[in-house]
mmCIF file of C-alpha atoms in Angstrom:
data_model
loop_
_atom_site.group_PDB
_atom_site.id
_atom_site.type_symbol
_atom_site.label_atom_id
_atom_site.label_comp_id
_atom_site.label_asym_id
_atom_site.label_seq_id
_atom_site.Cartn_x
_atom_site.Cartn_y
_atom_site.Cartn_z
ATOM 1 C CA UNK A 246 141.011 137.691 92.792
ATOM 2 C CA UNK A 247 139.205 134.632 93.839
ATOM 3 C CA UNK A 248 135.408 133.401 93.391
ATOM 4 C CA UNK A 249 133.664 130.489 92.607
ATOM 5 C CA UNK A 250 132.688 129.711 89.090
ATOM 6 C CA UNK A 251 129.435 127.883 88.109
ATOM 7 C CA UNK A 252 128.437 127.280 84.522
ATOM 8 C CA UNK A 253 127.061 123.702 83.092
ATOM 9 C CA UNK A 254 129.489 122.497 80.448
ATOM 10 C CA UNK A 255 127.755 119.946 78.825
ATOM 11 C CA UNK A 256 127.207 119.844 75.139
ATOM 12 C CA UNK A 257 124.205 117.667 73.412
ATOM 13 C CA UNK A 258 125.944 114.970 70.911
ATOM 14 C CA UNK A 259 129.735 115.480 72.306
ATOM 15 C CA UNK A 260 131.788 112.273 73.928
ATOM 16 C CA UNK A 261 133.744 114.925 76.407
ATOM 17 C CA UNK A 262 130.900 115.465 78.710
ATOM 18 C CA UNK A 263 131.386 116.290 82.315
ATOM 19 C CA UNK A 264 130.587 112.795 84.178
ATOM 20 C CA UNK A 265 126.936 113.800 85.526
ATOM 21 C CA UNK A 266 127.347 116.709 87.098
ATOM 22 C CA UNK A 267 125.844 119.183 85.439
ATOM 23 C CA UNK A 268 127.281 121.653 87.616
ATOM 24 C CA UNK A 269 130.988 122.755 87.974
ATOM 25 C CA UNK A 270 132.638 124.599 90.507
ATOM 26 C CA UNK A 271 136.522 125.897 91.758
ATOM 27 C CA UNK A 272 137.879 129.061 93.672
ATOM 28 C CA UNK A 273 139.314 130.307 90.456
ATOM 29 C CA UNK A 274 142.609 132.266 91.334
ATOM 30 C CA UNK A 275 142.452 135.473 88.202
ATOM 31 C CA UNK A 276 145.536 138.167 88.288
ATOM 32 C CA UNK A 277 144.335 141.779 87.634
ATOM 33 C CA UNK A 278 146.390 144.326 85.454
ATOM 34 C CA UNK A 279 144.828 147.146 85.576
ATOM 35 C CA UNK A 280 145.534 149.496 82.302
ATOM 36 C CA UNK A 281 147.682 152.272 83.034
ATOM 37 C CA UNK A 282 146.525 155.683 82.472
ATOM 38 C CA UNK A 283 147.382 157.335 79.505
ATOM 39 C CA UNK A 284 148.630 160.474 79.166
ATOM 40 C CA UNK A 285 146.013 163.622 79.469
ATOM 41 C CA UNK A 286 145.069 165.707 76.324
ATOM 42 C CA UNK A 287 142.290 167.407 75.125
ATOM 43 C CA UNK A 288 140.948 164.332 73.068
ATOM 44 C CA UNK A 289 141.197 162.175 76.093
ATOM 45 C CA UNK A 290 137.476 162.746 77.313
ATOM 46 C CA UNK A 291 135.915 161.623 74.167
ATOM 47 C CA UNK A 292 138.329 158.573 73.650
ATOM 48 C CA UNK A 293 136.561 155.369 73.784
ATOM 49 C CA UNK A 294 137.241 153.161 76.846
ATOM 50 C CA UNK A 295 140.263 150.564 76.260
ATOM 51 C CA UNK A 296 139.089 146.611 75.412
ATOM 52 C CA UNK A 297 139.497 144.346 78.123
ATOM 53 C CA UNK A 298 141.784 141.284 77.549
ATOM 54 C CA UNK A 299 141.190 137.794 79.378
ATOM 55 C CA UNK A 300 144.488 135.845 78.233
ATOM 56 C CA UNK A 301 144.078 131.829 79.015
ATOM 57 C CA UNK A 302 147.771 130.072 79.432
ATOM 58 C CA UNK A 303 148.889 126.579 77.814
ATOM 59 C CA UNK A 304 149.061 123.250 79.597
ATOM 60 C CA UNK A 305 151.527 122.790 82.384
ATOM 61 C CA UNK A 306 151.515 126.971 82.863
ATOM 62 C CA UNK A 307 149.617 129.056 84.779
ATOM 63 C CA UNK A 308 149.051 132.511 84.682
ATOM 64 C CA UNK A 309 153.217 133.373 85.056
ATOM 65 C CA UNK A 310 153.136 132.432 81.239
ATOM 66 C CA UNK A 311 151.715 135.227 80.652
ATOM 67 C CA UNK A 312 153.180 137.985 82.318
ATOM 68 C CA UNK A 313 155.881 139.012 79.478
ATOM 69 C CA UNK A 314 152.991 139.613 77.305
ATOM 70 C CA UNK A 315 151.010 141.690 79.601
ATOM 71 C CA UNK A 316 153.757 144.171 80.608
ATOM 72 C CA UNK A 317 153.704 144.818 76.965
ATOM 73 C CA UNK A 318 150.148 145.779 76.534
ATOM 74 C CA UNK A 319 149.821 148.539 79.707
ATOM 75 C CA UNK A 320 147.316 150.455 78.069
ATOM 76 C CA UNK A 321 144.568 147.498 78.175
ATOM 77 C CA UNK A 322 143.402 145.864 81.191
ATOM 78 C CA UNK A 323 143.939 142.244 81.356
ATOM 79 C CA UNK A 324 142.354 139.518 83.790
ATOM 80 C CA UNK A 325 144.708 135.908 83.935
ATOM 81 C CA UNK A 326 143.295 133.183 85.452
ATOM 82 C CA UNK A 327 145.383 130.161 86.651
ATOM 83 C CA UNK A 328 143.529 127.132 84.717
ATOM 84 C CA UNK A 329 141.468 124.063 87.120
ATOM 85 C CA UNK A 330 143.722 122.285 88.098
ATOM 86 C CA UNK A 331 147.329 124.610 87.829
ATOM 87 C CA UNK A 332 148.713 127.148 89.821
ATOM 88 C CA UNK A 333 146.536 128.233 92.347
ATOM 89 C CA UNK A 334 143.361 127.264 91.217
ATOM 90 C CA UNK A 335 141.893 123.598 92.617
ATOM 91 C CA UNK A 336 140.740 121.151 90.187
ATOM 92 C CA UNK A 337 137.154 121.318 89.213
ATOM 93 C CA UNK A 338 134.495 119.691 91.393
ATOM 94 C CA UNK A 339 131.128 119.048 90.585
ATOM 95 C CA UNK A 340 127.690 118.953 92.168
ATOM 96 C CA UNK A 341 124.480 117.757 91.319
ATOM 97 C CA UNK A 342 121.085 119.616 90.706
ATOM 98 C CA UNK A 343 120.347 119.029 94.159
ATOM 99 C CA UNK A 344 123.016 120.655 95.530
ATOM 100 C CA UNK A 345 123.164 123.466 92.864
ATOM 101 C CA UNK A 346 121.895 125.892 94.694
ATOM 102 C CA UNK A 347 124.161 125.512 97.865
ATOM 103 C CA UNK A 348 127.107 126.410 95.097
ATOM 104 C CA UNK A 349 128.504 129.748 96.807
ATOM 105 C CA UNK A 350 128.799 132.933 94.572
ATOM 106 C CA UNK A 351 131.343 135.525 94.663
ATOM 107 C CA UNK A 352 134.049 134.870 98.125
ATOM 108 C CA UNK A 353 137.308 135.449 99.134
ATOM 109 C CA UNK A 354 139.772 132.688 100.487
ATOM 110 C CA UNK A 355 140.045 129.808 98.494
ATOM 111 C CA UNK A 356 139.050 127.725 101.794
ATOM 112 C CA UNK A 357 135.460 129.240 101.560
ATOM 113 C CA UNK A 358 134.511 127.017 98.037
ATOM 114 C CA UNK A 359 132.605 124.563 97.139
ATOM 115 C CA UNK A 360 134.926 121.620 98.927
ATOM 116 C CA UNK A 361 132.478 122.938 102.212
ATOM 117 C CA UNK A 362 129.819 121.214 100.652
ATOM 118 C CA UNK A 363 128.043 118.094 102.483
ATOM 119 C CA UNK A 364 129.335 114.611 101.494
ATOM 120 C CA UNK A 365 127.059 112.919 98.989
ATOM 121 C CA UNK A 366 126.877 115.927 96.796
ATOM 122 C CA UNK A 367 130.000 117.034 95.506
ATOM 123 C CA UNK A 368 132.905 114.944 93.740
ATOM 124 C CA UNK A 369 136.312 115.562 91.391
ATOM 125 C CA UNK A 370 134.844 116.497 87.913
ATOM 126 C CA UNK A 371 136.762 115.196 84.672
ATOM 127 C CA UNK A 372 138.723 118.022 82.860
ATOM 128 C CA UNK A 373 137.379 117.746 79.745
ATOM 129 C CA UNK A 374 138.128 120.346 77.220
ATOM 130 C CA UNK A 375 134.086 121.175 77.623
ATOM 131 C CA UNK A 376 134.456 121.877 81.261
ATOM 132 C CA UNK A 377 137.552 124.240 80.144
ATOM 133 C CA UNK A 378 135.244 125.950 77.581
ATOM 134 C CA UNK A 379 132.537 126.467 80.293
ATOM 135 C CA UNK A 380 135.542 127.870 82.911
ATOM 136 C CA UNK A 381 135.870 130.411 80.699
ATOM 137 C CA UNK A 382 132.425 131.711 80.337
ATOM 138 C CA UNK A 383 132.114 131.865 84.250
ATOM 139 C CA UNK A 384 135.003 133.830 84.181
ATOM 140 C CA UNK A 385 134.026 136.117 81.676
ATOM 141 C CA UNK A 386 130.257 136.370 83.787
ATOM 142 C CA UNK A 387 132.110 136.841 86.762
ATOM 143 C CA UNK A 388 134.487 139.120 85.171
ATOM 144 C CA UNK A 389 131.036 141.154 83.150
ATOM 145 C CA UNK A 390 133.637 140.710 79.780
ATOM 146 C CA UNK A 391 132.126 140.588 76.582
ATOM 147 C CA UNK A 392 130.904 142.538 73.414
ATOM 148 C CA UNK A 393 133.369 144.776 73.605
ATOM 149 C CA UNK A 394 136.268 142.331 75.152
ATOM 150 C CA UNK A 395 138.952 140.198 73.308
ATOM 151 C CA UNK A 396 139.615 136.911 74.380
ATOM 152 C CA UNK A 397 143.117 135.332 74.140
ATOM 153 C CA UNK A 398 144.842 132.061 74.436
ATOM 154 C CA UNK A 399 147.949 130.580 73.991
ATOM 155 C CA UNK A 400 148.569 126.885 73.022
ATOM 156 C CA UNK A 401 146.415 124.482 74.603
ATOM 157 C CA UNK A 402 144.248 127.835 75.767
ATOM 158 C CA UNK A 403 144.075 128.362 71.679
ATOM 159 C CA UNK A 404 141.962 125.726 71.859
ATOM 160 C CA UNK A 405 139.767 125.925 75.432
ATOM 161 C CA UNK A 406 139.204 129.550 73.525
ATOM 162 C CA UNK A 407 138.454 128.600 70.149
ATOM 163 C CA UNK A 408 136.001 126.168 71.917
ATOM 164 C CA UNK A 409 134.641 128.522 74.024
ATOM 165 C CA UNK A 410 133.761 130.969 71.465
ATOM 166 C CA UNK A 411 132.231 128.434 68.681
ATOM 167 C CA UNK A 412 129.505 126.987 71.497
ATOM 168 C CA UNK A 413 128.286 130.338 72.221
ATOM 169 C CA UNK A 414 128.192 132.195 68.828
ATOM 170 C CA UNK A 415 124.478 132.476 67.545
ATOM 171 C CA UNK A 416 124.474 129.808 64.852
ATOM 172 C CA UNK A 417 126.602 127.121 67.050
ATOM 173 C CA UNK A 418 124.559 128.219 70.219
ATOM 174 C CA UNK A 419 120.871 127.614 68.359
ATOM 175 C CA UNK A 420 122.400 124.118 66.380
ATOM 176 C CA UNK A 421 123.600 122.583 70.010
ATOM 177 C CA UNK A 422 121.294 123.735 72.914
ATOM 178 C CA UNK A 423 118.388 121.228 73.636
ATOM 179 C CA UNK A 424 115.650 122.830 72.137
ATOM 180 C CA UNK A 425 113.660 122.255 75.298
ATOM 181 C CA UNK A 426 115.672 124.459 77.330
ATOM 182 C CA UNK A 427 115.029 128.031 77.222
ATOM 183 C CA UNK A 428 116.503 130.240 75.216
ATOM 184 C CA UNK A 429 120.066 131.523 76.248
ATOM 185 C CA UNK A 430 121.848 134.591 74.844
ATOM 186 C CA UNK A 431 125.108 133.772 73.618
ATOM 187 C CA UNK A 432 128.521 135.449 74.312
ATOM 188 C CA UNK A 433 129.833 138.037 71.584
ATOM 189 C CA UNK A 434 133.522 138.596 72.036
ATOM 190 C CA UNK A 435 135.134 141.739 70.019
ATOM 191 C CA UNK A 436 137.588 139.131 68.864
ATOM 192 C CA UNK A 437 139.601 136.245 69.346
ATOM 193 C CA UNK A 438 143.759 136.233 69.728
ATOM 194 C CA UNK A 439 145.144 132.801 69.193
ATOM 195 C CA UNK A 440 148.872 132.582 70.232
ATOM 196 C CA UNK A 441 150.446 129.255 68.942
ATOM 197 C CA UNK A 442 147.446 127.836 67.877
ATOM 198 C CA UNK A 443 147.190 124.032 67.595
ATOM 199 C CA UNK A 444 146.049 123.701 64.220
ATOM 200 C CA UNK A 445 148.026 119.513 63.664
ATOM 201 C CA UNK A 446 146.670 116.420 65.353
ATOM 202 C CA UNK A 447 150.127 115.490 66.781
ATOM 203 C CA UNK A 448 149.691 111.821 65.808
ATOM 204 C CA UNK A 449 149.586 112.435 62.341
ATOM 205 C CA UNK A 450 152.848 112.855 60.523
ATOM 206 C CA UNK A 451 156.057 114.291 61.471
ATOM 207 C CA UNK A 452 154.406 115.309 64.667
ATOM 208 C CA UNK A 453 153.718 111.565 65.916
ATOM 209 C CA UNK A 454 157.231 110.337 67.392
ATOM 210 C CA UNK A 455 157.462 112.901 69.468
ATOM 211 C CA UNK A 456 153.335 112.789 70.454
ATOM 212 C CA UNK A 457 153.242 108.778 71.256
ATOM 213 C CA UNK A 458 156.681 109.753 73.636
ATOM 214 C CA UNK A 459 155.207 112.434 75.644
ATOM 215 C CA UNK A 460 151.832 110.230 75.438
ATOM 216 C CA UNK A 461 153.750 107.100 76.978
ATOM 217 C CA UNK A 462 155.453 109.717 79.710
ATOM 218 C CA UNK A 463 151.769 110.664 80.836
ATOM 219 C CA UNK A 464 150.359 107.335 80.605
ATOM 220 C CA UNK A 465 153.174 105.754 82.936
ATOM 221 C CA UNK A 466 152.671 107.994 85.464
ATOM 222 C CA UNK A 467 149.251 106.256 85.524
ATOM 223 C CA UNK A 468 150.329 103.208 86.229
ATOM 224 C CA UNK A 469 153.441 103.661 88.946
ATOM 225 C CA UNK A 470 152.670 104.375 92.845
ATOM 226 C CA UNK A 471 151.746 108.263 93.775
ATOM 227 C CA UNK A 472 155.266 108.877 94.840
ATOM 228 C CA UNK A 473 157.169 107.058 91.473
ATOM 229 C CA UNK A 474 154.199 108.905 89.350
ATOM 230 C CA UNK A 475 155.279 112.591 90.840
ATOM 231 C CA UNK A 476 159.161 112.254 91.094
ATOM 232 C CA UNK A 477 158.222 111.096 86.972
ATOM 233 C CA UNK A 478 156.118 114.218 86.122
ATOM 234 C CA UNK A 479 158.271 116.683 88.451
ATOM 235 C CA UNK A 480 161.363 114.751 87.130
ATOM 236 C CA UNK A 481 164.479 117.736 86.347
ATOM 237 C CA UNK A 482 164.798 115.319 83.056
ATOM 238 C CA UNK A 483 161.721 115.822 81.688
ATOM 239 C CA UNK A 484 161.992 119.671 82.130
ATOM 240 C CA UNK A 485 165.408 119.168 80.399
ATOM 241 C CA UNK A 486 163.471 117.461 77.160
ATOM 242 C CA UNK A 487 160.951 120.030 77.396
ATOM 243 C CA UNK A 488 163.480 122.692 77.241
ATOM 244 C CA UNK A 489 165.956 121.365 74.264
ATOM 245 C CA UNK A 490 162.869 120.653 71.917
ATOM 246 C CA UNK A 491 161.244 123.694 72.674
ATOM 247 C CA UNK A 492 163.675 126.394 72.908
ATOM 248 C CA UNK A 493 164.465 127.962 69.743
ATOM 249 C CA UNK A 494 166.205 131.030 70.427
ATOM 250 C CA UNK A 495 169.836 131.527 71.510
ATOM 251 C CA UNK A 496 170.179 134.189 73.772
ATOM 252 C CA UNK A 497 171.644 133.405 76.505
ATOM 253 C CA UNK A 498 169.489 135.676 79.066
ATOM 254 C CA UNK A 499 166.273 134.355 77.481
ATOM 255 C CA UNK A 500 167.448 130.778 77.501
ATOM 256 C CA UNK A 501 168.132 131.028 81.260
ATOM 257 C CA UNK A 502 164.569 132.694 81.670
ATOM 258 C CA UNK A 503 163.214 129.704 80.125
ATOM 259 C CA UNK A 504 164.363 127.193 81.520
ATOM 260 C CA UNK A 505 163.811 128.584 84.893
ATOM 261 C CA UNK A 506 160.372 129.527 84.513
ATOM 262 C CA UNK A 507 159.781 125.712 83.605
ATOM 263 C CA UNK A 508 162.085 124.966 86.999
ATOM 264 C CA UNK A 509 159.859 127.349 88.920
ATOM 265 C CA UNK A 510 156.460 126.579 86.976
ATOM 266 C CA UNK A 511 156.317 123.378 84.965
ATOM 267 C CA UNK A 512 155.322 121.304 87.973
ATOM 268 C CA UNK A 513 152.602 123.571 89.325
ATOM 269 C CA UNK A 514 149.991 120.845 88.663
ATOM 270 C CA UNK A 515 146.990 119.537 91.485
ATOM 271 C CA UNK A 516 147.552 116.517 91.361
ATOM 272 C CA UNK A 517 148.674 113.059 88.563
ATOM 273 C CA UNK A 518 145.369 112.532 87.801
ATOM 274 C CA UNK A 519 144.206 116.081 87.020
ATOM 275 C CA UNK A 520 147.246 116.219 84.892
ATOM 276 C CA UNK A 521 146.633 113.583 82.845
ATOM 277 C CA UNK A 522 142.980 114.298 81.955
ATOM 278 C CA UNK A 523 144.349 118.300 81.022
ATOM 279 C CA UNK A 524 146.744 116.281 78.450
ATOM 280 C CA UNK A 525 144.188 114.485 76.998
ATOM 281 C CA UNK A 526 142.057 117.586 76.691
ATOM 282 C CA UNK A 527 144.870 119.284 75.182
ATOM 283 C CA UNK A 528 146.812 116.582 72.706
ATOM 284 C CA UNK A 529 143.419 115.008 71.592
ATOM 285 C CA UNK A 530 141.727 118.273 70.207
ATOM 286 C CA UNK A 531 143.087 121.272 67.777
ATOM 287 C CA UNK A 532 141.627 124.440 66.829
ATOM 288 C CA UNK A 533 140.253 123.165 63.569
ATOM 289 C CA UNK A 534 137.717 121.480 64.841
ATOM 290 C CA UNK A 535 135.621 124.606 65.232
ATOM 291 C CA UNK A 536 137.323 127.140 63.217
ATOM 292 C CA UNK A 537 134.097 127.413 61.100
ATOM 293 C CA UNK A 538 131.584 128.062 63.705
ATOM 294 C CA UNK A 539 134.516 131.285 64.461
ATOM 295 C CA UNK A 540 132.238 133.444 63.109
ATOM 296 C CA UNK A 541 133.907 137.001 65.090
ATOM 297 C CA UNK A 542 137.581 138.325 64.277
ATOM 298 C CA UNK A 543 140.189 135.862 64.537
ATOM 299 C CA UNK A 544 144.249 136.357 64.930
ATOM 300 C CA UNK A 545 146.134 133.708 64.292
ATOM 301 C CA UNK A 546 149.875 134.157 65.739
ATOM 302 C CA UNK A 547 151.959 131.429 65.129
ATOM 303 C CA UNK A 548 155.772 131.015 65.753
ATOM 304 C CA UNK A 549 157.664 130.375 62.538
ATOM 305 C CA UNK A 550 159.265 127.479 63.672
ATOM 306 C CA UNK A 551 156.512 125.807 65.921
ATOM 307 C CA UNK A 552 157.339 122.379 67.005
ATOM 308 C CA UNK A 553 153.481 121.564 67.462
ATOM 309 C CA UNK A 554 152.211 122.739 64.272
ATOM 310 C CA UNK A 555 153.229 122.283 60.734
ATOM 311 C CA UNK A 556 153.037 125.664 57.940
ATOM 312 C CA UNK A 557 150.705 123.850 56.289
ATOM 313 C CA UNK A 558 148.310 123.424 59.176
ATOM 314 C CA UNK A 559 148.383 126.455 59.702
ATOM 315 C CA UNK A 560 147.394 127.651 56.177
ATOM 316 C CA UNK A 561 144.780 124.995 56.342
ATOM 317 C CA UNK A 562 143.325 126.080 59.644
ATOM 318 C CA UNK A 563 143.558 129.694 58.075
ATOM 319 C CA UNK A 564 141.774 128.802 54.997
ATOM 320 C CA UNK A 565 138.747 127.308 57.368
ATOM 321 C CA UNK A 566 138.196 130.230 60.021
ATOM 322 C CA UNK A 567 135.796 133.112 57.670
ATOM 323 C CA UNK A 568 137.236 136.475 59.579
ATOM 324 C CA UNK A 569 140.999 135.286 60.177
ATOM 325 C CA UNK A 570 144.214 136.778 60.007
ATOM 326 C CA UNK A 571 147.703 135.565 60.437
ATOM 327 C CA UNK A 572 150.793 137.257 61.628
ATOM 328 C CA UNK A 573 153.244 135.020 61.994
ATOM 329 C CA UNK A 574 156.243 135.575 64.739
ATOM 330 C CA UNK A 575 159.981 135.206 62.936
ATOM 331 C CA UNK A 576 162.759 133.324 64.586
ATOM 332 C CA UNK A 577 160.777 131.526 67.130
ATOM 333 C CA UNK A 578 158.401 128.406 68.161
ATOM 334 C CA UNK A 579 156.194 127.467 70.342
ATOM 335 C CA UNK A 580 157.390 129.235 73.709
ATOM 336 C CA UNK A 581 156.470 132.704 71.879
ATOM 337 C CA UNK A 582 155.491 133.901 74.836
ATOM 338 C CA UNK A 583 158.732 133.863 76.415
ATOM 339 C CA UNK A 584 161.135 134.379 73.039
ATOM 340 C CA UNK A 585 159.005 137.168 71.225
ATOM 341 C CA UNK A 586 156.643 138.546 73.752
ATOM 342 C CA UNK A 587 156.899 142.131 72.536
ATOM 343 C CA UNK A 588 156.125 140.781 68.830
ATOM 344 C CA UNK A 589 153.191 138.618 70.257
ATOM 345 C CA UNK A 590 151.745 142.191 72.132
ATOM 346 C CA UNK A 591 152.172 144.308 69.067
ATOM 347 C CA UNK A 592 150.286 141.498 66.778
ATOM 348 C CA UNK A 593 147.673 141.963 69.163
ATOM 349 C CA UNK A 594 147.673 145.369 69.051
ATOM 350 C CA UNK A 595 147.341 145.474 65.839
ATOM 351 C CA UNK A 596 144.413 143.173 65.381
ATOM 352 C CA UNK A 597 142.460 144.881 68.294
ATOM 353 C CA UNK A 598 142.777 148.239 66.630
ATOM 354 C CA UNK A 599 140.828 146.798 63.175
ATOM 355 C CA UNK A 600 138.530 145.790 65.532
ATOM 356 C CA UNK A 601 134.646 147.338 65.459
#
């Protein structure tokens, strides 16, 4: 499913501001599951319709991440998008108010976005955990989600979530929008799933050997020659690190899964420089930052043994959010979507059915 998505993404008062352009565009690349029918009774006419799910993948994924997850949870439909910048979505390009309204709506091929625009107009936009926020609500326009939808992410999409759904609840939405513009009504999601959420700054603490390594590894490929910089990032080494600090469980079918999903996946990036400014967005923010304005339902679904978050972060950013509630996943880490995928679908389950 491919269209165009438009939304502005800046914020009054924040540092992570698009670059000028106010607006943002990409042939956004979304896989559709559609729910499968249930069985027929004589209750079946008067059940309400099943919640829509929009699940947002971690950085380095795209929307293979999440597949596991979604083939347990047939009875919902559930829209994944690959992020800007992953997969096969473009990076983000952005236009100014002049050429707004030459943006192109809903389209097919990916050839038929905004990159047709004239020169002058149009330029790379900086993936800023903002413009990630603002992907989202296109999608969910595009996509007519909403009151009665759950949004999901998983990782570095805990946060683009999280920050998505704090700018556009009522109190957050009135405290940040320029009181000159006019009025906007906000987005009211039926809840929020949070899958591994980052609730640590990674440079604090236990976390920070391992943060300023993997921050030296993205800031060298910065400084070497396009072709050093990719055979760094693509490098079967780094996929090798990736998988013996991340991998927690020892089956031997799921280890293989693993480590081939990062062989076929972890590399899926646009380009160096796109990848860099999607690991600042995601290493340089956490969830508590607007776990108070979270003023809707809230799971929190944390591995037990998460390499990226500490217990007591996640008790902290529990104690902050007002409607949470934590299941945590046993005998597994961060790559819960992989080791415990069934456990991850039936925590959701679970919260979506206390839902209103």
């Amino acid at each position: 499913m491919d269209f165009t998505a438009r939304r502005v993404v800046s914020s009054p008062g924040r540092e992570t501001v698009d670059d000028g352009g106010a607006w943002l565009g990409t042939t956004a690349a979304v896989w559709h599951y559609p729910a499968e029918a249930s069985e027929p009774g004589p209750s079946a006419a008067s059940q309400a319709p099943a919640r829509r799910l929009l699940l947002i993948h971690g950085f380095r994924g795209d929307h293979h991440g999440m597949a596991l997850i979604v083939d347990a949870l047939p009875e919902f439909e559930v829209f994944v998008p690959d992020l800007p910048g992953f997969g096969a979505t473009p990076p983000l390009q952005r236009a100014t108010s002049d050429a707004a309204d030459s943006l192109p709506g809903k389209h097919g091929p990916a050839e038929q976005g905004p990159s047709k625009q004239g020169p002058g107009k149009q330029g790379p936009a900086k993936h800023t955990l903002d413009a990630y926020a603002g992907f989202v609500e296109a999608l969910a326009e595009a996509l007519e989600l909403g009151a009665g939808d759950v949004l999901v992410g998983h990782s570095f999409g805990s946060i683009i979530v999280a920050a998505h759904a704090a700018q556009t609840n009522p109190a957050a939405h009135a405290a940040q929008t320029n009181p000159a513009a006019p009025p906007q009504e906000p987005r009211r999601w039926a809840g929020l799933g949070l899958l591994a959420p980052i609730s640590n700054d990674i440079f604090t603490g236990r976390l920070l050997p391992g943060a300023a390594a993997v921050d030296l590894y993205y800031r060298a490929s910065q400084w070497l020659p396009e072709r050093l910089a990719q055979a760094l990032l693509r490098s079967p080494l780094a996929q090798a690190v990736t998988n013996a600090s991340m991998i927690v469980t020892r089956e031997p079918d799921q280890v293989a899964y693993i480590r081939d999903q990062h062989r076929q996946h972890f590399s899926g990036y646009a380009d160096p420089h796109t990848l860099l400014q999607a690991y600042w967005a995601s290493s340089r923010h956490t969830v508590t930052e607007f776990a108070d304005r979270l003023e809707l339902p809230v799971l929190l679904a944390p591995g037990a043994k998460d390499q990226l978050s500490t217990p007591a972060g996640q008790r902290r950013l529990r104690a902050m959010i007002p409607r949470a509630h934590t299941e945590v996943l046993c005998e597994t880490g961060h790559l819960l979507h992989y080791e415990k995928p069934a456990q991850a679908a039936r925590a959701l389950r679970r919260f979506i059915s206390t839902l209103d």
